[in-house]
Amino acid sequence: MTAKLQPCLWYDGNAEEAARFYADTFPDSRVDNVMRAPGDYPDGKKGDALTVEMTIFGMPFLLLNGGPMFKFTEAVSYQVATDDQEETDRYWNAITTNGGEESMCGCCKDRYGLSWQITPKRLTEYMSQGGETASRAFKAMMEMKKIDIAALDRAVKGSAT
């Protein structure tokens, strides 16, 4: 069933591969349907995947094999709120290995160019407290690629070790 509103992500011929990666990486995720071309067309042939309907973290997505004209940018990213360092590490490593790319402050890109923010809930909690707690957490985060929860805790307590 098509959702009333869902993100449509544009891929260059590898939407089905990306969908399988996301389904394997994130819980409550699955490939729901692959629409295949009923005949040959200028950029492909009969049987090629045109769109992939999928669920990621329980949310509907449409992945479109639209071609190379439009690329992902950091202007759109998906934030994953993690409960602990193990979960943070698991998603970070899955996204950044095999062609992915690390960035700063918990941001990274998968091998398809889609940007993700792997954000421990502890960071969000510290930031929402405001004041010195938020300042210390923010300063520590600005020095990190993957967020290190223990380092955030130390920074908030005012300890460098």
Tab-separated table of C-alpha atoms in Angstrom, residues 74-154:
chain	number	residue	atom	x	y	z
A	74	GLU	CA	24.064	16.822	3.052
A	75	ALA	CA	21.022	19.116	2.795
A	76	VAL	CA	18.965	15.992	3.472
A	77	SER	CA	20.018	13.387	5.997
A	78	TYR	CA	18.408	10.800	8.212
A	79	GLN	CA	19.050	10.899	11.937
A	80	VAL	CA	19.206	7.631	13.844
A	81	ALA	CA	18.803	8.051	17.618
A	82	THR	CA	20.894	5.388	19.350
A	83	ASP	CA	20.556	4.059	22.887
A	84	ASP	CA	24.189	3.214	23.630
A	85	GLN	CA	27.710	3.025	22.213
A	86	GLU	CA	27.216	-0.492	20.876
A	87	GLU	CA	24.250	0.600	18.758
A	88	THR	CA	26.080	3.773	17.694
A	89	ASP	CA	29.110	1.735	16.611
A	90	ARG	CA	26.994	-0.859	14.792
A	91	TYR	CA	25.186	1.675	12.585
A	92	TRP	CA	28.263	3.847	12.078
A	93	ASN	CA	30.357	0.885	10.973
A	94	ALA	CA	27.649	-0.538	8.698
A	95	ILE	CA	27.229	2.819	6.946
A	96	THR	CA	30.876	3.868	6.657
A	97	THR	CA	32.429	0.575	5.569
A	98	ASN	CA	32.385	-0.736	2.002
A	99	GLY	CA	32.516	2.665	0.346
A	100	GLY	CA	30.848	4.836	2.983
A	101	GLU	CA	32.427	7.996	4.314
A	102	GLU	CA	32.922	9.498	7.784
A	103	SER	CA	32.261	13.158	8.479
A	104	MET	CA	32.136	15.274	11.622
A	105	CYS	CA	29.716	15.451	14.563
A	106	GLY	CA	28.140	12.037	14.066
A	107	CYS	CA	27.485	12.536	10.361
A	108	CYS	CA	28.420	10.019	7.692
A	109	LYS	CA	27.457	8.896	4.187
A	110	ASP	CA	26.666	5.423	2.963
A	111	ARG	CA	28.177	4.048	-0.249
A	112	TYR	CA	25.189	5.375	-2.192
A	113	GLY	CA	25.866	8.967	-1.068
A	114	LEU	CA	22.947	9.255	1.378
A	115	SER	CA	23.805	11.190	4.547
A	116	TRP	CA	23.066	9.884	8.027
A	117	GLN	CA	23.411	11.333	11.515
A	118	ILE	CA	24.130	8.634	14.073
A	119	THR	CA	23.150	10.466	17.250
A	120	PRO	CA	23.266	8.932	20.709
A	121	LYS	CA	20.261	9.939	22.787
A	122	ARG	CA	22.707	10.990	25.519
A	123	LEU	CA	23.997	13.789	23.284
A	124	THR	CA	20.460	15.030	22.688
A	125	GLU	CA	19.753	14.894	26.431
A	126	TYR	CA	22.879	16.907	27.237
A	127	MET	CA	22.107	19.498	24.566
A	128	SER	CA	18.531	19.931	25.784
A	129	GLN	CA	19.757	20.728	29.320
A	130	GLY	CA	21.267	23.989	28.084
A	131	GLY	CA	23.842	25.982	29.972
A	132	GLU	CA	27.267	24.591	30.829
A	133	THR	CA	26.173	20.995	30.215
A	134	ALA	CA	25.144	21.765	26.636
A	135	SER	CA	28.254	23.875	26.044
A	136	ARG	CA	30.594	21.119	27.177
A	137	ALA	CA	28.753	18.411	25.228
A	138	PHE	CA	28.686	20.599	22.119
A	139	LYS	CA	32.388	21.402	22.330
A	140	ALA	CA	33.248	17.705	22.703
A	141	MET	CA	30.950	16.712	19.822
A	142	MET	CA	32.555	19.279	17.516
A	143	GLU	CA	35.863	17.386	17.833
A	144	MET	CA	34.380	13.973	16.996
A	145	LYS	CA	33.513	12.052	13.891
A	146	LYS	CA	31.622	9.091	15.382
A	147	ILE	CA	30.119	10.187	18.697
A	148	ASP	CA	31.878	8.684	21.709
A	149	ILE	CA	29.381	8.630	24.595
A	150	ALA	CA	32.034	8.071	27.291
A	151	ALA	CA	33.979	11.092	26.013
A	152	LEU	CA	30.774	13.170	26.105
A	153	ASP	CA	30.183	12.075	29.708
A	154	ARG	CA	33.745	13.055	30.651
